[in-house]
PDB file of N, CA and C in Angstrom:
ATOM      1  N   TRP A 204       8.674   0.952 -11.525  1.00 87.00           N
ATOM      2  CA  TRP A 204       9.993   0.989 -10.928  1.00 87.00           C
ATOM      3  C   TRP A 204       9.934   0.054  -9.744  1.00 87.00           C
ATOM      4  N   TYR A 205      11.029  -0.689  -9.523  1.00 89.00           N
ATOM      5  CA  TYR A 205      11.091  -1.614  -8.412  1.00 89.00           C
ATOM      6  C   TYR A 205      12.352  -1.329  -7.648  1.00 89.00           C
ATOM      7  N   SER A 206      12.152  -1.462  -6.331  1.00 91.00           N
ATOM      8  CA  SER A 206      13.320  -1.357  -5.403  1.00 91.00           C
ATOM      9  C   SER A 206      13.519  -2.666  -4.776  1.00 91.00           C
ATOM     10  N   VAL A 207      14.678  -3.277  -5.012  1.00 90.00           N
ATOM     11  CA  VAL A 207      15.026  -4.616  -4.467  1.00 90.00           C
ATOM     12  C   VAL A 207      15.122  -4.450  -2.938  1.00 90.00           C
ATOM     13  N   ARG A 208      15.747  -3.465  -2.459  1.00 91.00           N
ATOM     14  CA  ARG A 208      15.901  -3.291  -0.997  1.00 91.00           C
ATOM     15  C   ARG A 208      14.556  -3.155  -0.279  1.00 91.00           C
ATOM     16  N   ASP A 209      13.622  -2.396  -0.864  1.00 90.00           N
ATOM     17  CA  ASP A 209      12.343  -2.215  -0.250  1.00 90.00           C
ATOM     18  C   ASP A 209      11.314  -3.311  -0.612  1.00 90.00           C
ATOM     19  N   GLU A 210      11.672  -4.058  -1.591  1.00 87.00           N
ATOM     20  CA  GLU A 210      10.762  -5.078  -2.084  1.00 87.00           C
ATOM     21  C   GLU A 210       9.423  -4.469  -2.366  1.00 87.00           C
ATOM     22  N   CYS A 211       9.470  -3.364  -3.176  1.00 87.00           N
ATOM     23  CA  CYS A 211       8.312  -2.612  -3.424  1.00 87.00           C
ATOM     24  C   CYS A 211       8.299  -1.978  -4.808  1.00 87.00           C
ATOM     25  N   TYR A 212       7.146  -1.935  -5.440  1.00 86.00           N
ATOM     26  CA  TYR A 212       7.032  -1.191  -6.701  1.00 86.00           C
ATOM     27  C   TYR A 212       6.631   0.278  -6.453  1.00 86.00           C
ATOM     28  N   TYR A 213       7.130   1.107  -7.252  1.00 90.00           N
ATOM     29  CA  TYR A 213       6.803   2.574  -7.166  1.00 90.00           C
ATOM     30  C   TYR A 213       6.396   3.091  -8.512  1.00 90.00           C
ATOM     31  N   ASN A 214       5.413   3.987  -8.518  1.00 87.00           N
ATOM     32  CA  ASN A 214       5.045   4.744  -9.683  1.00 87.00           C
ATOM     33  C   ASN A 214       6.097   5.835  -9.924  1.00 87.00           C
ATOM     34  N   GLU A 215       6.168   6.245 -11.194  1.00 88.00           N
ATOM     35  CA  GLU A 215       7.075   7.288 -11.555  1.00 88.00           C
ATOM     36  C   GLU A 215       6.956   8.488 -10.654  1.00 88.00           C
ATOM     37  N   SER A 216       5.710   8.914 -10.402  1.00 91.00           N
ATOM     38  CA  SER A 216       5.394  10.068  -9.565  1.00 91.00           C
ATOM     39  C   SER A 216       5.882   9.919  -8.092  1.00 91.00           C
ATOM     40  N   GLU A 217       6.129   8.738  -7.631  1.00 92.00           N
ATOM     41  CA  GLU A 217       6.593   8.571  -6.285  1.00 92.00           C
ATOM     42  C   GLU A 217       8.022   8.682  -6.160  1.00 92.00           C
ATOM     43  N   LEU A 218       8.785   8.639  -7.240  1.00 93.00           N
ATOM     44  CA  LEU A 218      10.230   8.621  -7.158  1.00 93.00           C
ATOM     45  C   LEU A 218      10.791   9.983  -6.752  1.00 93.00           C
ATOM     46  N   VAL A 219      11.813  10.053  -5.988  1.00 92.00           N
ATOM     47  CA  VAL A 219      12.393  11.349  -5.546  1.00 92.00           C
ATOM     48  C   VAL A 219      13.864  11.314  -6.095  1.00 92.00           C
ATOM     49  N   ASP A 220      14.160  12.203  -7.058  1.00 92.00           N
ATOM     50  CA  ASP A 220      15.448  12.273  -7.662  1.00 92.00           C
ATOM     51  C   ASP A 220      15.837  10.937  -8.225  1.00 92.00           C
ATOM     52  N   GLY A 221      14.975  10.221  -8.793  1.00 91.00           N
ATOM     53  CA  GLY A 221      15.253   8.936  -9.480  1.00 91.00           C
ATOM     54  C   GLY A 221      15.415   7.749  -8.551  1.00 91.00           C
ATOM     55  N   LYS A 222      15.064   7.958  -7.243  1.00 94.00           N
ATOM     56  CA  LYS A 222      15.174   6.911  -6.200  1.00 94.00           C
ATOM     57  C   LYS A 222      13.842   6.730  -5.560  1.00 94.00           C
ATOM     58  N   ALA A 223      13.737   5.643  -4.847  1.00 94.00           N
ATOM     59  CA  ALA A 223      12.519   5.352  -3.995  1.00 94.00           C
ATOM     60  C   ALA A 223      12.413   6.438  -2.961  1.00 94.00           C
ATOM     61  N   PRO A 224      11.195   6.650  -2.414  1.00 93.00           N
ATOM     62  CA  PRO A 224      11.100   7.598  -1.317  1.00 93.00           C
ATOM     63  C   PRO A 224      11.954   7.259  -0.142  1.00 93.00           C
ATOM     64  N   THR A 225      12.340   6.056   0.007  1.00 94.00           N
ATOM     65  CA  THR A 225      13.230   5.666   1.133  1.00 94.00           C
ATOM     66  C   THR A 225      14.728   5.928   0.821  1.00 94.00           C
ATOM     67  N   GLY A 226      14.979   6.356  -0.432  1.00 92.00           N
ATOM     68  CA  GLY A 226      16.354   6.576  -0.802  1.00 92.00           C
ATOM     69  C   GLY A 226      16.994   5.364  -1.457  1.00 92.00           C
ATOM     70  N   ALA A 227      16.300   4.284  -1.639  1.00 93.00           N
ATOM     71  CA  ALA A 227      16.829   3.100  -2.194  1.00 93.00           C
ATOM     72  C   ALA A 227      16.834   3.214  -3.749  1.00 93.00           C
ATOM     73  N   GLU A 228      17.843   2.536  -4.375  1.00 93.00           N
ATOM     74  CA  GLU A 228      17.926   2.549  -5.787  1.00 93.00           C
ATOM     75  C   GLU A 228      16.747   1.792  -6.391  1.00 93.00           C
ATOM     76  N   VAL A 229      16.343   2.225  -7.513  1.00 94.00           N
ATOM     77  CA  VAL A 229      15.190   1.537  -8.297  1.00 94.00           C
ATOM     78  C   VAL A 229      15.631   1.044  -9.607  1.00 94.00           C
ATOM     79  N   GLU A 230      14.971   0.125 -10.154  1.00 89.00           N
ATOM     80  CA  GLU A 230      15.329  -0.348 -11.490  1.00 89.00           C
ATOM     81  C   GLU A 230      13.963  -0.570 -12.285  1.00 89.00           C
ATOM     82  N   TRP A 231      14.058  -0.403 -13.543  1.00 85.00           N
ATOM     83  CA  TRP A 231      12.862  -0.549 -14.356  1.00 85.00           C
ATOM     84  C   TRP A 231      12.779  -2.065 -14.700  1.00 85.00           C
ATOM     85  N   VAL A 232      11.585  -2.640 -14.435  1.00 77.00           N
ATOM     86  CA  VAL A 232      11.371  -4.139 -14.611  1.00 77.00           C
ATOM     87  C   VAL A 232      10.394  -4.143 -15.782  1.00 77.00           C
ATOM     88  N   THR A 233      10.816  -4.821 -16.832  1.00 73.00           N
ATOM     89  CA  THR A 233       9.934  -4.820 -17.997  1.00 73.00           C
ATOM     90  C   THR A 233       9.402  -6.308 -18.281  1.00 73.00           C
ATOM     91  N   LYS A 234      10.096  -7.299 -17.933  1.00 70.00           N
ATOM     92  CA  LYS A 234       9.654  -8.653 -18.312  1.00 70.00           C
ATOM     93  C   LYS A 234       9.112  -9.480 -17.187  1.00 70.00           C
ATOM     94  N   GLU A 235       9.048  -8.967 -15.952  1.00 70.00           N
ATOM     95  CA  GLU A 235       8.542  -9.743 -14.806  1.00 70.00           C
ATOM     96  C   GLU A 235       7.108  -9.480 -14.767  1.00 70.00           C
ATOM     97  N   PRO A 236       6.251 -10.565 -14.638  1.00 78.00           N
ATOM     98  CA  PRO A 236       4.795 -10.307 -14.418  1.00 78.00           C
ATOM     99  C   PRO A 236       4.533  -9.733 -13.021  1.00 78.00           C
ATOM    100  N   SER A 237       3.558  -8.916 -12.932  1.00 78.00           N
ATOM    101  CA  SER A 237       3.278  -8.298 -11.665  1.00 78.00           C
ATOM    102  C   SER A 237       1.811  -8.588 -11.271  1.00 78.00           C
ATOM    103  N   TYR A 238       1.591  -9.100 -10.034  1.00 87.00           N
ATOM    104  CA  TYR A 238       0.296  -9.431  -9.581  1.00 87.00           C
ATOM    105  C   TYR A 238       0.037  -8.539  -8.328  1.00 87.00           C
ATOM    106  N   PHE A 239      -1.199  -8.016  -8.292  1.00 88.00           N
ATOM    107  CA  PHE A 239      -1.536  -7.107  -7.118  1.00 88.00           C
ATOM    108  C   PHE A 239      -2.756  -7.550  -6.441  1.00 88.00           C
ATOM    109  N   PHE A 240      -2.722  -7.370  -5.093  1.00 93.00           N
ATOM    110  CA  PHE A 240      -3.905  -7.559  -4.289  1.00 93.00           C
ATOM    111  C   PHE A 240      -4.585  -6.219  -4.269  1.00 93.00           C
ATOM    112  N   LYS A 241      -5.919  -6.185  -4.720  1.00 94.00           N
ATOM    113  CA  LYS A 241      -6.637  -4.927  -4.863  1.00 94.00           C
ATOM    114  C   LYS A 241      -7.082  -4.376  -3.495  1.00 94.00           C
ATOM    115  N   LEU A 242      -6.122  -4.007  -2.700  1.00 94.00           N
ATOM    116  CA  LEU A 242      -6.440  -3.456  -1.348  1.00 94.00           C
ATOM    117  C   LEU A 242      -7.339  -2.141  -1.455  1.00 94.00           C
ATOM    118  N   SER A 243      -7.130  -1.435  -2.537  1.00 94.00           N
ATOM    119  CA  SER A 243      -7.914  -0.205  -2.653  1.00 94.00           C
ATOM    120  C   SER A 243      -9.410  -0.450  -2.793  1.00 94.00           C
ATOM    121  N   ASP A 244      -9.738  -1.647  -3.276  1.00 96.00           N
ATOM    122  CA  ASP A 244     -11.232  -1.993  -3.358  1.00 96.00           C
ATOM    123  C   ASP A 244     -11.887  -2.155  -1.940  1.00 96.00           C
ATOM    124  N   PHE A 245     -11.124  -2.340  -0.899  1.00 96.00           N
ATOM    125  CA  PHE A 245     -11.628  -2.594   0.422  1.00 96.00           C
ATOM    126  C   PHE A 245     -11.733  -1.381   1.329  1.00 96.00           C
ATOM    127  N   GLU A 246     -11.288  -0.222   0.833  1.00 96.00           N
ATOM    128  CA  GLU A 246     -11.297   0.994   1.595  1.00 96.00           C
ATOM    129  C   GLU A 246     -12.698   1.381   2.146  1.00 96.00           C
ATOM    130  N   ASP A 247     -13.663   1.458   1.282  1.00 96.00           N
ATOM    131  CA  ASP A 247     -15.020   1.794   1.724  1.00 96.00           C
ATOM    132  C   ASP A 247     -15.625   0.709   2.727  1.00 96.00           C
ATOM    133  N   LYS A 248     -15.366  -0.581   2.329  1.00 97.00           N
ATOM    134  CA  LYS A 248     -15.879  -1.667   3.130  1.00 97.00           C
ATOM    135  C   LYS A 248     -15.242  -1.617   4.619  1.00 97.00           C
ATOM    136  N   LEU A 249     -14.014  -1.369   4.623  1.00 96.00           N
ATOM    137  CA  LEU A 249     -13.393  -1.245   5.955  1.00 96.00           C
ATOM    138  C   LEU A 249     -13.859  -0.136   6.729  1.00 96.00           C
ATOM    139  N   LEU A 250     -14.094   1.021   6.103  1.00 96.00           N
ATOM    140  CA  LEU A 250     -14.558   2.136   6.895  1.00 96.00           C
ATOM    141  C   LEU A 250     -16.013   1.885   7.428  1.00 96.00           C
ATOM    142  N   GLU A 251     -16.819   1.210   6.535  1.00 96.00           N
ATOM    143  CA  GLU A 251     -18.185   0.774   6.952  1.00 96.00           C
ATOM    144  C   GLU A 251     -18.095  -0.185   8.208  1.00 96.00           C
ATOM    145  N   LEU A 252     -17.198  -1.147   8.158  1.00 96.00           N
ATOM    146  CA  LEU A 252     -17.057  -2.049   9.231  1.00 96.00           C
ATOM    147  C   LEU A 252     -16.595  -1.373  10.414  1.00 96.00           C
ATOM    148  N   TYR A 253     -15.658  -0.470  10.434  1.00 95.00           N
ATOM    149  CA  TYR A 253     -15.285   0.263  11.625  1.00 95.00           C
ATOM    150  C   TYR A 253     -16.343   1.079  12.185  1.00 95.00           C
ATOM    151  N   GLU A 254     -17.164   1.653  11.326  1.00 94.00           N
ATOM    152  CA  GLU A 254     -18.264   2.598  11.793  1.00 94.00           C
ATOM    153  C   GLU A 254     -19.345   1.696  12.537  1.00 94.00           C
ATOM    154  N   ALA A 255     -19.660   0.612  11.854  1.00 96.00           N
ATOM    155  CA  ALA A 255     -20.716  -0.316  12.435  1.00 96.00           C
ATOM    156  C   ALA A 255     -20.272  -1.090  13.655  1.00 96.00           C
ATOM    157  N   ASN A 256     -18.916  -1.250  13.806  1.00 95.00           N
ATOM    158  CA  ASN A 256     -18.367  -1.973  14.990  1.00 95.00           C
ATOM    159  C   ASN A 256     -17.285  -1.270  15.650  1.00 95.00           C
ATOM    160  N   PRO A 257     -17.597  -0.196  16.429  1.00 90.00           N
ATOM    161  CA  PRO A 257     -16.608   0.663  16.999  1.00 90.00           C
ATOM    162  C   PRO A 257     -15.547  -0.042  17.904  1.00 90.00           C
ATOM    163  N   ASP A 258     -15.814  -1.163  18.378  1.00 91.00           N
ATOM    164  CA  ASP A 258     -14.876  -2.009  19.180  1.00 91.00           C
ATOM    165  C   ASP A 258     -14.051  -2.879  18.396  1.00 91.00           C
ATOM    166  N   PHE A 259     -14.161  -2.808  17.001  1.00 94.00           N
ATOM    167  CA  PHE A 259     -13.393  -3.759  16.161  1.00 94.00           C
ATOM    168  C   PHE A 259     -11.939  -3.476  16.292  1.00 94.00           C
ATOM    169  N   ILE A 260     -11.519  -2.250  16.389  1.00 93.00           N
ATOM    170  CA  ILE A 260     -10.058  -1.850  16.470  1.00 93.00           C
ATOM    171  C   ILE A 260      -9.682  -1.828  17.966  1.00 93.00           C
ATOM    172  N   ALA A 261      -8.708  -2.577  18.336  1.00 91.00           N
ATOM    173  CA  ALA A 261      -8.202  -2.640  19.647  1.00 91.00           C
ATOM    174  C   ALA A 261      -6.737  -2.431  19.637  1.00 91.00           C
ATOM    175  N   PRO A 262      -6.251  -1.663  20.573  1.00 91.00           N
ATOM    176  CA  PRO A 262      -6.849  -0.923  21.603  1.00 91.00           C
ATOM    177  C   PRO A 262      -7.563   0.305  21.007  1.00 91.00           C
ATOM    178  N   THR A 263      -8.579   0.771  21.729  1.00 86.00           N
ATOM    179  CA  THR A 263      -9.398   1.869  21.133  1.00 86.00           C
ATOM    180  C   THR A 263      -8.478   3.127  20.950  1.00 86.00           C
ATOM    181  N   SER A 264      -7.388   3.238  21.618  1.00 87.00           N
ATOM    182  CA  SER A 264      -6.481   4.394  21.510  1.00 87.00           C
ATOM    183  C   SER A 264      -5.938   4.489  20.098  1.00 87.00           C
ATOM    184  N   ARG A 265      -5.938   3.321  19.335  1.00 93.00           N
ATOM    185  CA  ARG A 265      -5.382   3.347  18.003  1.00 93.00           C
ATOM    186  C   ARG A 265      -6.523   3.569  16.934  1.00 93.00           C
ATOM    187  N   ARG A 266      -7.709   3.619  17.294  1.00 93.00           N
ATOM    188  CA  ARG A 266      -8.834   3.747  16.372  1.00 93.00           C
ATOM    189  C   ARG A 266      -8.652   4.886  15.399  1.00 93.00           C
ATOM    190  N   ASN A 267      -8.389   6.070  15.846  1.00 92.00           N
ATOM    191  CA  ASN A 267      -8.180   7.229  15.007  1.00 92.00           C
ATOM    192  C   ASN A 267      -7.019   7.012  14.092  1.00 92.00           C
ATOM    193  N   GLU A 268      -5.969   6.467  14.593  1.00 94.00           N
ATOM    194  CA  GLU A 268      -4.801   6.274  13.698  1.00 94.00           C
ATOM    195  C   GLU A 268      -5.120   5.310  12.560  1.00 94.00           C
ATOM    196  N   VAL A 269      -5.838   4.294  12.811  1.00 95.00           N
ATOM    197  CA  VAL A 269      -6.245   3.325  11.796  1.00 95.00           C
ATOM    198  C   VAL A 269      -7.260   4.024  10.819  1.00 95.00           C
ATOM    199  N   LEU A 270      -8.214   4.710  11.321  1.00 95.00           N
ATOM    200  CA  LEU A 270      -9.195   5.382  10.391  1.00 95.00           C
ATOM    201  C   LEU A 270      -8.488   6.396   9.546  1.00 95.00           C
ATOM    202  N   SER A 271      -7.570   7.143  10.061  1.00 94.00           N
ATOM    203  CA  SER A 271      -6.828   8.144   9.265  1.00 94.00           C
ATOM    204  C   SER A 271      -6.001   7.479   8.196  1.00 94.00           C
ATOM    205  N   PHE A 272      -5.383   6.311   8.525  1.00 95.00           N
ATOM    206  CA  PHE A 272      -4.610   5.596   7.524  1.00 95.00           C
ATOM    207  C   PHE A 272      -5.569   5.101   6.370  1.00 95.00           C
ATOM    208  N   VAL A 273      -6.663   4.510   6.687  1.00 96.00           N
ATOM    209  CA  VAL A 273      -7.551   3.955   5.678  1.00 96.00           C
ATOM    210  C   VAL A 273      -8.187   5.128   4.858  1.00 96.00           C
ATOM    211  N   LYS A 274      -8.587   6.196   5.504  1.00 95.00           N
ATOM    212  CA  LYS A 274      -9.194   7.382   4.830  1.00 95.00           C
ATOM    213  C   LYS A 274      -8.123   8.098   3.907  1.00 95.00           C
ATOM    214  N   GLY A 275      -6.871   7.888   4.247  1.00 94.00           N
ATOM    215  CA  GLY A 275      -5.830   8.541   3.375  1.00 94.00           C
ATOM    216  C   GLY A 275      -5.704   7.857   2.031  1.00 94.00           C
ATOM    217  N   GLY A 276      -6.314   6.708   1.846  1.00 93.00           N
ATOM    218  CA  GLY A 276      -6.200   6.021   0.638  1.00 93.00           C
ATOM    219  C   GLY A 276      -5.366   4.764   0.701  1.00 93.00           C
ATOM    220  N   LEU A 277      -5.933   3.689   0.322  1.00 94.00           N
ATOM    221  CA  LEU A 277      -5.205   2.423   0.357  1.00 94.00           C
ATOM    222  C   LEU A 277      -4.713   2.115  -1.026  1.00 94.00           C
ATOM    223  N   ARG A 278      -3.462   1.754  -1.123  1.00 91.00           N
ATOM    224  CA  ARG A 278      -2.814   1.400  -2.420  1.00 91.00           C
ATOM    225  C   ARG A 278      -2.865  -0.131  -2.646  1.00 91.00           C
ATOM    226  N   ASP A 279      -2.975  -0.507  -3.861  1.00 91.00           N
ATOM    227  CA  ASP A 279      -2.866  -1.960  -4.146  1.00 91.00           C
ATOM    228  C   ASP A 279      -1.596  -2.495  -3.754  1.00 91.00           C
ATOM    229  N   LEU A 280      -1.520  -3.776  -3.245  1.00 88.00           N
ATOM    230  CA  LEU A 280      -0.313  -4.345  -2.802  1.00 88.00           C
ATOM    231  C   LEU A 280       0.281  -5.393  -3.754  1.00 88.00           C
ATOM    232  N   SER A 281       1.472  -5.127  -4.154  1.00 81.00           N
ATOM    233  CA  SER A 281       2.173  -6.099  -5.070  1.00 81.00           C
ATOM    234  C   SER A 281       2.493  -7.400  -4.336  1.00 81.00           C
ATOM    235  N   VAL A 282       2.073  -8.543  -4.877  1.00 85.00           N
ATOM    236  CA  VAL A 282       2.327  -9.810  -4.314  1.00 85.00           C
ATOM    237  C   VAL A 282       3.173 -10.663  -5.209  1.00 85.00           C
ATOM    238  N   SER A 283       3.892 -10.018  -6.110  1.00 75.00           N
ATOM    239  CA  SER A 283       4.695 -10.755  -7.155  1.00 75.00           C
ATOM    240  C   SER A 283       5.944 -11.438  -6.507  1.00 75.00           C
ATOM    241  N   ARG A 284       6.463 -10.766  -5.516  1.00 59.00           N
ATOM    242  CA  ARG A 284       7.691 -11.291  -4.900  1.00 59.00           C
ATOM    243  C   ARG A 284       7.574 -11.689  -3.480  1.00 59.00           C
TER     244      ARG A 284
END
């Protein structure tokens, strides 16, 4: 499912009452090729980098926020549009 307004693809399980989580209308795209950046492949590598280099994230007050975001699971990023 694709939301033109959000410029984002959604899985069926992410839809809420047939719409994007943001409330935007979605449409089924069947003929458009879709290319993804495999961001999910970098989750463990990023966590290792952050652990080995505590000062990598600046300001340090945002470190826990970034760590929580990455630990929450990174989704692949559609780069088709």
